[in-house]
Coordinates of C-alpha atoms in Angstrom, one line a residue:
Chain A
M1 CA 0.0 0.0 0.0
K2 CA 1.4 3.4 -1.0
E3 CA 2.0 6.1 1.6
F4 CA -0.7 8.3 0.2
D5 CA -3.4 5.6 0.2
L6 CA -2.4 4.9 3.8
I7 CA -2.9 8.5 4.9
K8 CA -6.2 8.8 3.0
T9 CA -7.6 5.5 4.2
Y10 CA -6.9 5.7 7.9
F11 CA -5.8 9.2 9.0
A12 CA -8.5 11.0 7.2
K13 CA -11.2 8.8 8.8
Q14 CA -11.5 10.7 12.1
L15 CA -14.9 11.9 13.3
V16 CA -13.7 15.2 14.8
K17 CA -14.4 18.1 12.3
R18 CA -13.7 21.4 14.0
K19 CA -15.0 24.6 12.5
D20 CA -11.7 26.3 13.0
V21 CA -10.0 23.9 10.5
A22 CA -10.5 25.5 7.1
L23 CA -8.4 22.7 5.4
G24 CA -7.5 19.4 7.1
V25 CA -5.4 16.4 6.2
G26 CA -4.5 15.9 2.5
D27 CA -2.8 19.0 1.1
D28 CA 0.7 20.4 1.6
C29 CA -0.5 22.2 4.7
A30 CA -3.6 22.4 6.9
I31 CA -5.2 25.8 7.3
L32 CA -6.4 26.7 10.8
S33 CA -8.2 29.7 12.2
A34 CA -6.7 30.6 15.5
P35 CA -9.2 31.7 18.2
E36 CA -9.4 35.5 18.6
N37 CA -7.9 37.2 21.6
K38 CA -6.1 34.0 22.6
Q39 CA -2.6 32.7 22.3
I40 CA -1.5 29.4 20.9
A41 CA 0.3 26.8 23.0
I42 CA 2.4 24.3 21.0
T43 CA 4.3 21.2 22.1
T44 CA 6.2 18.4 20.3
D45 CA 6.9 14.9 21.7
T46 CA 8.6 11.9 20.2
L47 CA 7.9 8.3 21.3
V48 CA 10.5 5.8 20.3
A49 CA 9.6 2.1 20.6
G50 CA 11.8 0.4 23.2
T51 CA 12.7 3.7 24.8
H52 CA 9.4 5.4 25.6
F53 CA 7.2 2.3 25.5
P54 CA 7.9 -1.4 25.5
E55 CA 8.2 -2.9 22.1
D56 CA 5.2 -5.2 22.7
T57 CA 2.9 -2.4 23.6
P58 CA -0.5 -2.8 21.9
A59 CA -1.0 -0.5 18.9
R60 CA -4.1 1.0 20.4
A61 CA -2.1 2.0 23.5
I62 CA 0.6 3.6 21.4
G63 CA -2.0 5.6 19.5
H64 CA -3.6 6.7 22.8
K65 CA -0.2 7.5 24.4
A66 CA 0.9 9.6 21.4
V67 CA -2.0 11.9 21.9
A68 CA -1.9 11.7 25.8
V69 CA 1.7 12.9 26.2
S70 CA 1.1 16.0 24.0
L71 CA -2.3 16.8 25.7
S72 CA -0.5 16.5 29.0
D73 CA 2.0 19.1 28.0
L74 CA -0.9 21.4 27.0
A75 CA -2.6 20.7 30.3
S76 CA 0.5 21.8 32.2
M77 CA 0.3 25.2 30.6
G78 CA -3.5 25.5 31.3
A79 CA -4.3 25.3 27.6
E80 CA -7.4 24.0 25.9
P81 CA -6.5 21.4 23.2
L82 CA -7.3 22.2 19.5
W83 CA -5.3 20.4 16.9
I84 CA -2.7 17.7 16.5
S85 CA -0.2 16.7 13.8
L86 CA 1.3 13.2 13.6
A87 CA 4.6 12.0 12.1
I88 CA 4.9 8.2 12.2
S89 CA 7.8 6.0 11.1
L90 CA 6.8 2.4 10.6
P91 CA 9.1 -0.5 9.8
R92 CA 6.3 -2.0 7.5
V93 CA 2.7 -1.5 6.7
E94 CA 0.4 -3.8 8.7
Q95 CA -3.1 -2.7 8.2
S96 CA -4.5 -4.2 11.4
W97 CA -1.8 -2.4 13.4
I98 CA -2.6 0.9 11.8
E99 CA -6.3 0.4 12.4
E100 CA -5.7 -0.2 16.1
F101 CA -3.3 2.6 16.4
C102 CA -5.8 5.0 14.9
E103 CA -8.5 3.7 17.2
G104 CA -6.4 4.7 20.2
L105 CA -5.4 7.9 18.6
F106 CA -8.9 9.0 17.5
E107 CA -10.6 7.9 20.7
L108 CA -8.7 10.4 22.8
C109 CA -8.9 13.1 20.1
E110 CA -12.7 12.7 20.0
Y111 CA -12.9 12.9 23.8
Y112 CA -11.1 16.3 23.8
N113 CA -12.5 17.5 20.4
V114 CA -9.0 17.6 19.0
Q115 CA -8.6 17.3 15.2
L116 CA -5.7 15.6 13.4
V117 CA -4.7 18.2 10.8
G118 CA -1.7 16.7 9.2
G119 CA 1.4 14.6 9.4
D120 CA 3.9 12.5 7.6
T121 CA 4.3 8.7 7.1
T122 CA 7.7 7.2 6.6
Q123 CA 9.4 3.9 6.7
G124 CA 11.8 3.3 9.6
P125 CA 12.0 2.0 13.2
L126 CA 8.7 2.6 15.0
T127 CA 8.7 6.3 16.1
I128 CA 5.9 8.7 16.6
T129 CA 6.2 12.4 16.8
T130 CA 3.1 14.5 17.7
T131 CA 2.8 18.2 17.7
A132 CA -0.3 19.4 19.5
Q133 CA -1.7 22.9 19.7
G134 CA -4.1 24.5 22.2
S135 CA -5.3 27.9 23.2
V136 CA -4.8 30.0 26.3
N137 CA -6.3 33.4 27.2
K138 CA -3.8 36.1 26.4
D139 CA -0.9 36.0 28.8
K140 CA -2.8 33.6 31.1
F141 CA -0.7 30.5 30.9
L142 CA 1.3 28.5 33.4
T143 CA 5.1 28.0 33.2
R144 CA 7.7 26.2 35.2
S145 CA 9.3 29.4 36.3
G146 CA 6.6 31.2 38.3
A147 CA 7.0 29.5 41.8
S148 CA 8.0 31.7 44.8
R149 CA 9.5 30.6 48.1
G150 CA 6.8 29.3 50.4
D151 CA 4.4 28.2 47.6
W152 CA 2.6 24.9 48.3
L153 CA 3.3 21.9 46.0
Y154 CA 0.6 19.7 44.7
V155 CA 0.2 16.7 42.5
T156 CA -3.0 15.4 40.9
G157 CA -4.0 11.8 41.2
N158 CA -1.4 9.4 42.3
V159 CA 2.1 8.4 41.2
G160 CA 4.3 5.3 40.7
G161 CA 1.7 3.1 38.9
A162 CA 3.4 3.4 35.5
A163 CA 6.8 2.8 37.0
L164 CA 5.5 -0.4 38.7
A165 CA 4.2 -1.6 35.4
L166 CA 7.7 -1.2 34.0
E167 CA 9.2 -3.2 36.9
Q168 CA 6.8 -6.0 35.9
H169 CA 7.7 -5.6 32.3
Y170 CA 11.4 -5.9 32.9
G171 CA 10.9 -8.9 35.2
R172 CA 12.1 -7.2 38.3
L173 CA 8.8 -7.8 40.1
T174 CA 5.9 -10.2 39.7
L175 CA 2.5 -8.6 40.2
S176 CA -0.9 -10.2 40.8
Q177 CA -3.2 -10.3 37.8
E178 CA -5.4 -7.5 39.2
D179 CA -2.5 -5.2 40.1
K180 CA -0.8 -5.9 36.7
E181 CA -4.0 -4.8 34.9
A182 CA -4.3 -1.7 37.0
V183 CA -0.7 -0.5 36.5
F184 CA -0.5 -1.4 32.8
E185 CA -3.7 0.7 32.4
R186 CA -1.7 3.6 33.9
L187 CA 1.3 3.0 31.7
N188 CA -0.6 2.3 28.5
H189 CA -3.6 4.6 28.8
P190 CA -2.5 7.7 30.7
S191 CA -5.2 10.3 31.2
P192 CA -3.9 13.8 30.5
R193 CA -5.1 16.2 33.2
V194 CA -6.6 18.7 30.7
L195 CA -9.5 19.8 33.0
A196 CA -7.2 20.1 36.0
G197 CA -4.8 22.3 33.9
Q198 CA -7.6 24.7 33.0
I199 CA -8.7 25.0 36.6
I200 CA -5.3 25.5 38.1
K201 CA -4.2 28.1 35.5
D202 CA -6.2 30.7 37.6
Y203 CA -4.5 29.7 40.9
A204 CA -1.1 28.1 40.3
S205 CA 2.2 29.9 40.2
A206 CA 4.0 27.2 38.2
A207 CA 3.2 23.8 36.7
I208 CA 4.7 20.9 34.8
D209 CA 3.4 17.4 33.9
I210 CA 5.0 14.4 35.4
S211 CA 6.6 12.6 32.5
D212 CA 10.1 12.2 33.8
G213 CA 9.2 11.5 37.5
V214 CA 8.1 13.7 40.4
L215 CA 11.7 14.5 41.5
A216 CA 13.0 15.2 38.0
D217 CA 10.0 17.4 37.1
L218 CA 10.1 19.2 40.5
T219 CA 13.8 19.9 39.7
H220 CA 12.7 21.5 36.5
I221 CA 10.3 23.8 38.4
C222 CA 12.9 24.5 41.1
N223 CA 15.6 25.4 38.6
A224 CA 13.3 27.5 36.4
S225 CA 11.9 29.3 39.5
S226 CA 15.1 29.6 41.5
V227 CA 13.6 27.9 44.6
G228 CA 14.3 24.8 46.6
A229 CA 11.6 22.5 47.9
N230 CA 10.8 20.0 50.6
I231 CA 8.6 17.0 49.9
V232 CA 6.6 15.5 52.8
L233 CA 6.7 11.8 51.9
D234 CA 3.8 11.0 54.3
D235 CA 1.5 13.1 52.0
M236 CA 2.7 11.6 48.7
P237 CA -0.2 10.0 46.9
M238 CA 1.3 6.6 46.0
H239 CA -0.4 4.2 43.6
A240 CA -2.1 1.7 45.9
A241 CA -0.3 -1.4 44.4
I242 CA 3.2 -0.2 45.2
S243 CA 3.2 -1.1 48.9
H244 CA 2.2 -4.7 48.1
Y245 CA 5.5 -5.4 46.5
L246 CA 8.2 -3.0 47.9
P247 CA 9.5 -2.0 51.3
Q248 CA 8.8 1.7 52.1
D249 CA 12.1 3.2 51.1
K250 CA 12.1 1.4 47.7
A251 CA 8.4 2.3 47.2
Y252 CA 9.1 6.0 47.7
S253 CA 12.1 5.8 45.4
L254 CA 10.1 4.2 42.6
A255 CA 7.1 6.5 43.0
L256 CA 9.3 9.6 43.0
N257 CA 11.8 8.6 40.3
G258 CA 9.5 6.7 38.0
G259 CA 8.0 8.6 35.0
D260 CA 5.1 8.2 32.7
D261 CA 2.3 9.0 35.2
Y262 CA 1.3 12.2 33.3
E263 CA -0.2 13.8 36.4
L264 CA 0.3 17.5 37.0
L265 CA 2.8 18.9 39.6
F266 CA 2.1 22.5 40.5
A267 CA 2.8 25.3 43.0
V268 CA 0.2 27.5 44.7
S269 CA 0.8 30.5 46.8
E270 CA -0.5 30.6 50.4
S271 CA -3.0 33.2 49.4
N272 CA -4.5 31.0 46.6
K273 CA -4.4 27.7 48.5
V274 CA -8.0 27.6 49.7
A275 CA -9.4 28.8 46.3
A276 CA -7.3 26.3 44.4
E277 CA -8.3 23.4 46.6
T278 CA -11.9 24.4 46.5
A279 CA -11.9 24.7 42.7
L280 CA -10.3 21.3 42.2
S281 CA -12.6 19.6 44.7
N282 CA -15.6 21.1 43.0
A283 CA -14.5 19.5 39.7
N284 CA -13.9 16.1 41.5
I285 CA -10.2 16.2 40.6
P286 CA -8.1 14.2 43.1
F287 CA -5.1 16.1 44.4
S288 CA -2.6 16.1 47.3
C289 CA -0.5 18.8 48.8
I290 CA 3.0 17.2 48.9
G291 CA 5.2 19.9 50.3
Q292 CA 6.4 23.4 49.9
T293 CA 9.0 25.4 48.1
N294 CA 11.7 27.2 50.1
A295 CA 15.0 29.1 49.8
S296 CA 17.3 26.1 50.3
G297 CA 18.1 25.8 46.6
K298 CA 17.8 22.1 46.8
I299 CA 15.2 19.4 47.0
T300 CA 14.8 17.6 50.3
T301 CA 12.4 15.0 51.6
T302 CA 10.9 14.4 55.1
M303 CA 8.9 11.7 56.8
N304 CA 7.4 11.9 60.3
N305 CA 8.8 15.5 60.3
K306 CA 12.4 14.0 60.0
P307 CA 14.7 14.4 57.0
V308 CA 15.1 11.2 54.9
A309 CA 17.3 10.7 51.8
I310 CA 15.9 9.8 48.4
D311 CA 17.9 9.3 45.2
I312 CA 17.2 12.2 42.8
Q313 CA 17.3 10.7 39.3
G314 CA 14.8 11.3 36.6
Y315 CA 14.6 9.6 33.3
Q316 CA 17.1 11.2 30.9
H317 CA 17.8 10.2 27.3
F318 CA 21.5 9.9 26.6
A319 CA 22.2 10.0 30.3
S320 CA 24.3 6.9 29.9
N321 CA 26.7 8.8 27.6
E322 CA 28.0 10.9 30.5
Chain B
M1 CA 25.5 15.1 27.9
K2 CA 21.9 15.0 29.1
E3 CA 19.0 15.8 26.8
F4 CA 18.1 18.9 28.6
D5 CA 21.6 20.4 28.5
L6 CA 21.7 19.6 24.8
I7 CA 18.5 21.5 24.1
K8 CA 19.6 24.4 26.2
T9 CA 23.1 24.6 24.8
Y10 CA 22.3 24.4 21.1
F11 CA 18.7 24.7 20.3
A12 CA 18.2 27.8 22.5
K13 CA 21.1 29.6 20.8
Q14 CA 19.2 31.0 17.8
L15 CA 19.3 34.6 16.9
V16 CA 15.7 35.0 15.7
K17 CA 13.5 36.4 18.4
R18 CA 10.0 37.1 17.0
K19 CA 7.7 39.4 18.9
D20 CA 4.9 37.0 18.4
V21 CA 6.6 34.3 20.5
A22 CA 5.6 35.0 24.1
L23 CA 7.4 31.9 25.4
G24 CA 10.0 30.0 23.4
V25 CA 12.1 26.8 23.8
G26 CA 12.4 25.4 27.3
D27 CA 9.0 24.9 28.9
D28 CA 6.3 22.2 28.3
C29 CA 4.9 24.3 25.5
A30 CA 5.8 27.4 23.6
I31 CA 3.2 30.3 23.6
L32 CA 2.6 32.0 20.3
S33 CA 0.5 35.0 19.3
A34 CA -1.2 34.2 16.0
P35 CA -1.4 37.3 13.6
E36 CA -4.8 38.9 13.6
N37 CA -7.2 38.4 10.7
K38 CA -5.0 35.7 9.3
Q39 CA -5.1 31.9 9.2
I40 CA -2.4 29.5 10.2
A41 CA -0.8 27.1 7.7
I42 CA 0.8 24.1 9.3
T43 CA 2.9 21.3 7.8
T44 CA 4.8 18.3 9.2
D45 CA 7.7 16.5 7.4
T46 CA 9.9 13.7 8.5
L47 CA 13.4 13.1 7.1
V48 CA 14.9 9.6 7.7
A49 CA 18.6 9.1 7.1
G50 CA 19.1 6.7 4.2
T51 CA 15.6 7.3 2.9
H52 CA 15.2 11.0 2.5
F53 CA 18.9 11.9 2.4
P54 CA 22.1 9.8 1.9
E55 CA 23.6 8.6 5.2
D56 CA 26.8 10.6 4.5
T57 CA 25.0 13.9 4.0
P58 CA 26.8 16.7 6.0
A59 CA 25.1 17.7 9.2
R60 CA 24.8 21.3 8.0
A61 CA 22.9 20.2 4.9
I62 CA 20.6 18.0 7.0
G63 CA 19.8 21.0 9.2
H64 CA 19.2 23.2 6.2
K65 CA 17.0 20.6 4.5
A66 CA 14.9 19.9 7.5
V67 CA 13.8 23.6 7.4
A68 CA 13.7 23.8 3.6
V69 CA 11.2 21.0 3.1
S70 CA 8.8 22.5 5.6
L71 CA 9.1 26.0 4.3
S72 CA 8.6 24.6 0.8
D73 CA 5.2 23.2 1.9
L74 CA 4.3 26.6 3.3
A75 CA 5.4 28.2 0.0
S76 CA 3.1 26.0 -1.9
M77 CA 0.1 27.3 0.0
G78 CA 1.3 30.9 -0.4
A79 CA 2.0 31.3 3.3
E80 CA 4.5 33.5 5.1
P81 CA 6.7 31.4 7.5
L82 CA 6.6 32.1 11.2
W83 CA 7.6 29.3 13.5
I84 CA 9.1 25.8 13.5
S85 CA 9.3 22.9 15.9
L86 CA 11.9 20.2 15.6
A87 CA 11.9 16.6 16.8
I88 CA 15.3 14.9 16.3
S89 CA 16.3 11.3 17.0
L90 CA 20.1 10.8 17.2
P91 CA 21.9 7.5 17.6
R92 CA 24.5 9.3 19.8
V93 CA 25.5 12.7 21.0
E94 CA 28.3 14.2 18.9
Q95 CA 28.6 17.8 19.7
S96 CA 30.3 18.8 16.5
W97 CA 27.5 17.2 14.5
I98 CA 24.9 19.0 16.4
E99 CA 26.7 22.3 16.1
E100 CA 26.9 21.9 12.3
F101 CA 23.3 20.7 12.1
C102 CA 22.2 23.8 14.0
E103 CA 24.2 26.1 11.8
G104 CA 22.3 24.8 8.7
L105 CA 19.0 24.9 10.6
F106 CA 19.4 28.4 12.0
E107 CA 20.9 29.9 8.8
L108 CA 17.7 29.2 6.9
C109 CA 15.5 30.2 9.8
E110 CA 17.3 33.5 10.1
Y111 CA 16.9 34.2 6.4
Y112 CA 13.1 33.8 6.7
N113 CA 12.8 35.2 10.2
V114 CA 11.5 31.8 11.5
Q115 CA 11.8 31.1 15.2
L116 CA 12.4 27.6 16.5
V117 CA 9.8 27.3 19.3
G118 CA 10.2 23.8 20.6
G119 CA 10.8 20.2 20.0
D120 CA 12.1 17.0 21.4
T121 CA 15.4 15.1 21.5
T122 CA 15.5 11.3 21.6
Q123 CA 17.9 8.5 21.1
G124 CA 17.3 6.5 18.0
P125 CA 18.2 6.1 14.3
L126 CA 18.8 9.6 12.7
T127 CA 15.3 11.0 12.0
I128 CA 14.2 14.6 11.9
T129 CA 10.6 15.8 12.0
T130 CA 9.8 19.4 11.5
T131 CA 6.5 21.1 12.0
A132 CA 6.4 24.6 10.5
Q133 CA 3.7 27.2 10.7
G134 CA 3.0 30.2 8.6
S135 CA 0.3 32.8 8.0
V136 CA -2.1 33.4 5.1
N137 CA -4.7 36.1 4.6
K138 CA -8.1 34.7 5.6
D139 CA -9.3 32.2 2.9
K140 CA -6.5 33.4 0.6
F141 CA -4.4 30.2 0.3
L142 CA -3.5 27.9 -2.5
T143 CA -4.4 24.2 -2.6
R144 CA -3.9 21.2 -4.9
S145 CA -7.6 21.1 -5.8
G146 CA -8.4 24.4 -7.5
A147 CA -7.2 23.8 -11.0
S148 CA -9.7 24.0 -13.9
R149 CA -9.5 22.5 -17.3
G150 CA -7.5 24.8 -19.6
D151 CA -5.3 26.3 -16.9
W152 CA -1.7 26.8 -17.7
L153 CA 0.9 24.8 -15.8
Y154 CA 4.1 26.3 -14.5
V155 CA 7.2 25.4 -12.6
T156 CA 9.7 27.7 -10.9
G157 CA 13.4 27.3 -11.5
N158 CA 14.6 24.0 -13.0
V159 CA 14.1 20.3 -12.2
G160 CA 16.2 17.2 -12.2
G161 CA 19.3 18.5 -10.4
A162 CA 18.7 16.7 -7.1
A163 CA 17.9 13.5 -9.0
L164 CA 21.1 13.7 -10.9
A165 CA 23.0 14.1 -7.6
L166 CA 21.4 10.9 -6.4
E167 CA 22.5 9.1 -9.6
Q168 CA 26.0 10.1 -8.8
H169 CA 25.6 9.1 -5.1
Y170 CA 24.4 5.6 -6.1
G171 CA 27.2 5.2 -8.6
R172 CA 24.9 5.0 -11.6
L173 CA 26.6 8.0 -13.2
T174 CA 30.0 9.8 -12.9
L175 CA 29.8 13.5 -13.0
S176 CA 32.5 16.1 -13.6
Q177 CA 33.6 17.9 -10.4
E178 CA 31.9 21.1 -11.5
D179 CA 28.5 19.4 -12.2
K180 CA 28.8 17.3 -9.1
E181 CA 29.1 20.4 -6.9
A182 CA 26.3 22.1 -8.7
V183 CA 23.8 19.2 -8.4
F184 CA 24.7 18.3 -4.8
E185 CA 24.1 21.9 -3.9
R186 CA 20.6 21.4 -5.3
L187 CA 20.2 18.1 -3.3
N188 CA 21.7 19.3 -0.1
H189 CA 20.7 23.0 0.1
P190 CA 17.3 23.3 -1.7
S191 CA 15.9 26.9 -1.7
P192 CA 12.2 26.9 -0.7
R193 CA 10.3 29.1 -3.1
V194 CA 8.8 31.2 -0.3
L195 CA 8.6 34.5 -2.2
A196 CA 7.3 32.8 -5.4
G197 CA 4.5 31.2 -3.2
Q198 CA 3.5 34.6 -1.9
I199 CA 3.4 36.1 -5.3
I200 CA 1.4 33.3 -7.1
K201 CA -1.2 33.1 -4.3
D202 CA -2.9 36.0 -6.0
Y203 CA -2.9 34.4 -9.4
A204 CA -2.7 30.6 -9.3
S205 CA -5.7 28.3 -9.1
A206 CA -3.6 25.4 -7.6
A207 CA -0.1 24.7 -6.4
I208 CA 2.2 22.1 -4.9
D209 CA 5.9 21.9 -4.2
I210 CA 7.9 19.4 -6.2
S211 CA 9.2 17.0 -3.5
D212 CA 8.1 13.7 -5.1
G213 CA 8.9 14.7 -8.7
V214 CA 7.0 16.7 -11.4
L215 CA 4.9 13.8 -12.6
A216 CA 3.9 12.5 -9.1
D217 CA 3.2 16.0 -7.8
L218 CA 1.3 16.9 -11.0
T219 CA -0.7 13.7 -10.4
H220 CA -1.7 15.1 -7.0
I221 CA -2.9 18.3 -8.5
C222 CA -4.8 16.5 -11.3
N223 CA -6.4 14.0 -8.9
A224 CA -7.4 16.7 -6.4
S225 CA -8.7 19.0 -9.1
S226 CA -10.3 16.3 -11.3
V227 CA -8.4 17.4 -14.4
G228 CA -5.9 15.8 -16.8
A229 CA -2.8 17.5 -18.1
N230 CA -0.4 17.6 -21.0
I231 CA 3.2 18.5 -20.5
V232 CA 5.1 20.0 -23.4
L233 CA 8.6 18.5 -22.9
D234 CA 10.2 21.0 -25.1
D235 CA 9.4 23.7 -22.5
M236 CA 10.5 21.7 -19.4
P237 CA 13.3 23.6 -17.6
M238 CA 15.8 20.9 -17.2
H239 CA 18.9 21.3 -14.9
A240 CA 21.7 22.2 -17.3
A241 CA 23.9 19.3 -16.3
I242 CA 21.5 16.5 -17.2
S243 CA 22.0 16.6 -20.9
H244 CA 25.8 16.1 -20.4
Y245 CA 25.2 12.6 -19.1
L246 CA 21.9 11.2 -20.4
P247 CA 20.2 10.7 -23.8
Q248 CA 17.1 12.8 -24.2
D249 CA 14.5 10.2 -23.2
K250 CA 16.4 9.2 -20.0
A251 CA 17.0 12.9 -19.3
Y252 CA 13.3 13.6 -19.4
S253 CA 12.5 10.6 -17.3
L254 CA 15.0 11.5 -14.6
A255 CA 13.9 15.2 -14.6
L256 CA 10.2 14.3 -14.4
N257 CA 10.4 11.4 -12.0
G258 CA 13.2 12.6 -9.7
G259 CA 12.1 14.4 -6.5
D260 CA 13.8 16.7 -4.0
D261 CA 13.9 19.8 -6.2
Y262 CA 11.5 21.8 -4.0
E263 CA 10.4 24.0 -6.9
L264 CA 6.8 25.0 -7.1
L265 CA 4.4 23.5 -9.7
F266 CA 1.2 25.6 -10.2
A267 CA -1.7 26.2 -12.4
V268 CA -2.9 29.6 -13.7
S269 CA -6.1 30.4 -15.6
E270 CA -5.9 32.0 -19.0
S271 CA -7.3 35.2 -17.6
N272 CA -4.5 35.4 -14.9
K273 CA -1.7 34.3 -17.2
V274 CA -0.2 37.7 -18.1
A275 CA -0.5 39.1 -14.6
A276 CA 1.1 36.1 -13.0
E277 CA 4.0 36.1 -15.5
T278 CA 4.5 39.8 -15.0
A279 CA 4.5 39.6 -11.2
L280 CA 7.0 36.7 -11.2
S281 CA 9.3 38.5 -13.7
N282 CA 9.2 41.7 -11.7
A283 CA 10.4 39.6 -8.7
N284 CA 13.2 38.0 -10.8
I285 CA 11.8 34.5 -10.1
P286 CA 12.6 32.1 -12.9
F287 CA 9.6 30.2 -14.2
S288 CA 8.5 28.1 -17.2
C289 CA 5.1 27.4 -18.7
I290 CA 5.2 23.6 -19.1
G291 CA 1.8 22.7 -20.4
Q292 CA -1.9 22.9 -19.7
T293 CA -4.6 21.0 -17.8
N294 CA -7.4 19.4 -19.8
A295 CA -10.4 17.1 -19.6
S296 CA -8.6 13.9 -20.5
G297 CA -8.4 12.6 -16.9
K298 CA -4.8 11.5 -17.5
I299 CA -1.3 13.0 -17.8
T300 CA 0.3 13.0 -21.2
T301 CA 3.5 14.4 -22.6
T302 CA 4.3 15.8 -26.1
M303 CA 7.5 16.8 -27.9
N304 CA 7.6 18.7 -31.2
N305 CA 3.8 18.6 -30.9
K306 CA 3.7 14.8 -31.0
P307 CA 2.7 12.5 -28.1
V308 CA 5.7 10.7 -26.4
A309 CA 5.6 8.2 -23.6
I310 CA 7.2 8.9 -20.2
D311 CA 7.0 6.6 -17.2
I312 CA 4.8 8.0 -14.5
Q313 CA 6.4 7.0 -11.2
G314 CA 7.0 9.3 -8.3
Y315 CA 8.9 8.5 -5.2
Q316 CA 6.7 6.6 -2.8
H317 CA 7.6 5.2 0.6
F318 CA 6.5 1.6 1.1
A319 CA 5.8 1.3 -2.6
S320 CA 8.0 -1.8 -2.7
N321 CA 5.5 -3.5 -0.4
E322 CA 2.9 -3.6 -3.1

């Protein structure tokens, strides 16, 4: 099957037809009408098979994840998702694989009314690059750099589930069938916190999505905002299954260093604390206050009000080259 | 070197700082202010080493080409380039390679005042995906689908140079040093026809950039516009070096089937013919009228007013799977 037929057959099949897409998939460019009095948020993410997801990940999960990781970046800026472009390299054309991939892709796009507006299909090792765009009210967006000393730190949902799935995948742990299904759902079908992002944009001073792990992503916020931070481990919302398999210190290490949870990590000033918590509660979004920024210039962790040591190491490509 | 240092060190070094970029490289998203009363044109292209460029292509040329192919797509819609995102997979981190790649990338970006606003860096076989955005006046853009029967067909510049370079690369021809340099310049440093695109948008009925070859790209216009076409080979602007190495029939076949020239192919109605030619001449843009669309539903070629046969085969990924 020729590239062009592929694109026509599958990628043009989506149900989402936004009014702001004047010209969609199929020409040299798509033509989009940006919303008036708003700004555009844009993000690009690449997923490489074997690096960003296990080689045996189902096609549907890969399609889902390709959209989810980009929408998660939009969420962390407080943006409303609009459009997505997809570049995919495939070692060969397997129609059933592409069908399932598109199912996962379009399901999440439909949920958020995001239209696929273009892309490219090439032959090569399985690699997917998505570029997603969303809108924010003018100069009303979150960054990593706005946290002040004394701001409260929050995460949505819970962390460590995706990392536990990878422990099972690499044979380092053996989970029960029930736990396995639960954590692989976290790894393979992450839910981008789009609604949470749009709520916290009115209250948070800084935000990031947890793709590299709580500690690595908190480090990004701390570096960009020139603050330190202390994490109160007692308040860390751990995925329920972790404690079944790991002693406490290893459990915290996994939950804090593991990536791929795609929750939001954000900072809120003392004066916005009640309003932020009320707004999130009203929207039924689970969240936990996990600590506070400070002037220390470093990241520390405490348990039972006592300092404890945790390895700080996020997931870094090429890190092995050092 | 860690991914994040890489991005900071090289990709944040560009000189272009557009006023419409509220937040550039370095956060989860970039934030852009779309121009008022305009629409956004967006295009995504992937270049895979060994497929879209020879493995031994200099890093600087790869950086140039990554921008050029995307700007060429914008040109074919008549868009003014604004921003670009870059996803790059690298087998390993070689600082000198990345420096040279960035030189080629930023040189072309600076020429067109295009700002790199984001991207992703991953480990994997050398693959580059660029997503470029430009602006068009509202509902004033070119497509592949607007040609009518009887429209005149044009190409900018000349064709076949890049294909001749690939003949040399694959050892099927041996060129003189002078010709080799000339055609590898065409292959490695294509000049996107950005100005030509902005001129013809007021006159052309349809346009496409020649990435897959004249015949393949004309086929796209004909299919999208439901027209046939005849090409007058006598008027085809061939790269000067081709006739030194190939007999006439092979020369035409190479020039019409070879891709990577990144010229524009466009259709102009009889009533716009003089105005289009005048506007292009005034801007010193080389162009040739190479034929005319018709009702035949197929693509034919003539020479000395007599029909001649030319293979119709563009460059298609996966085509070997058929």
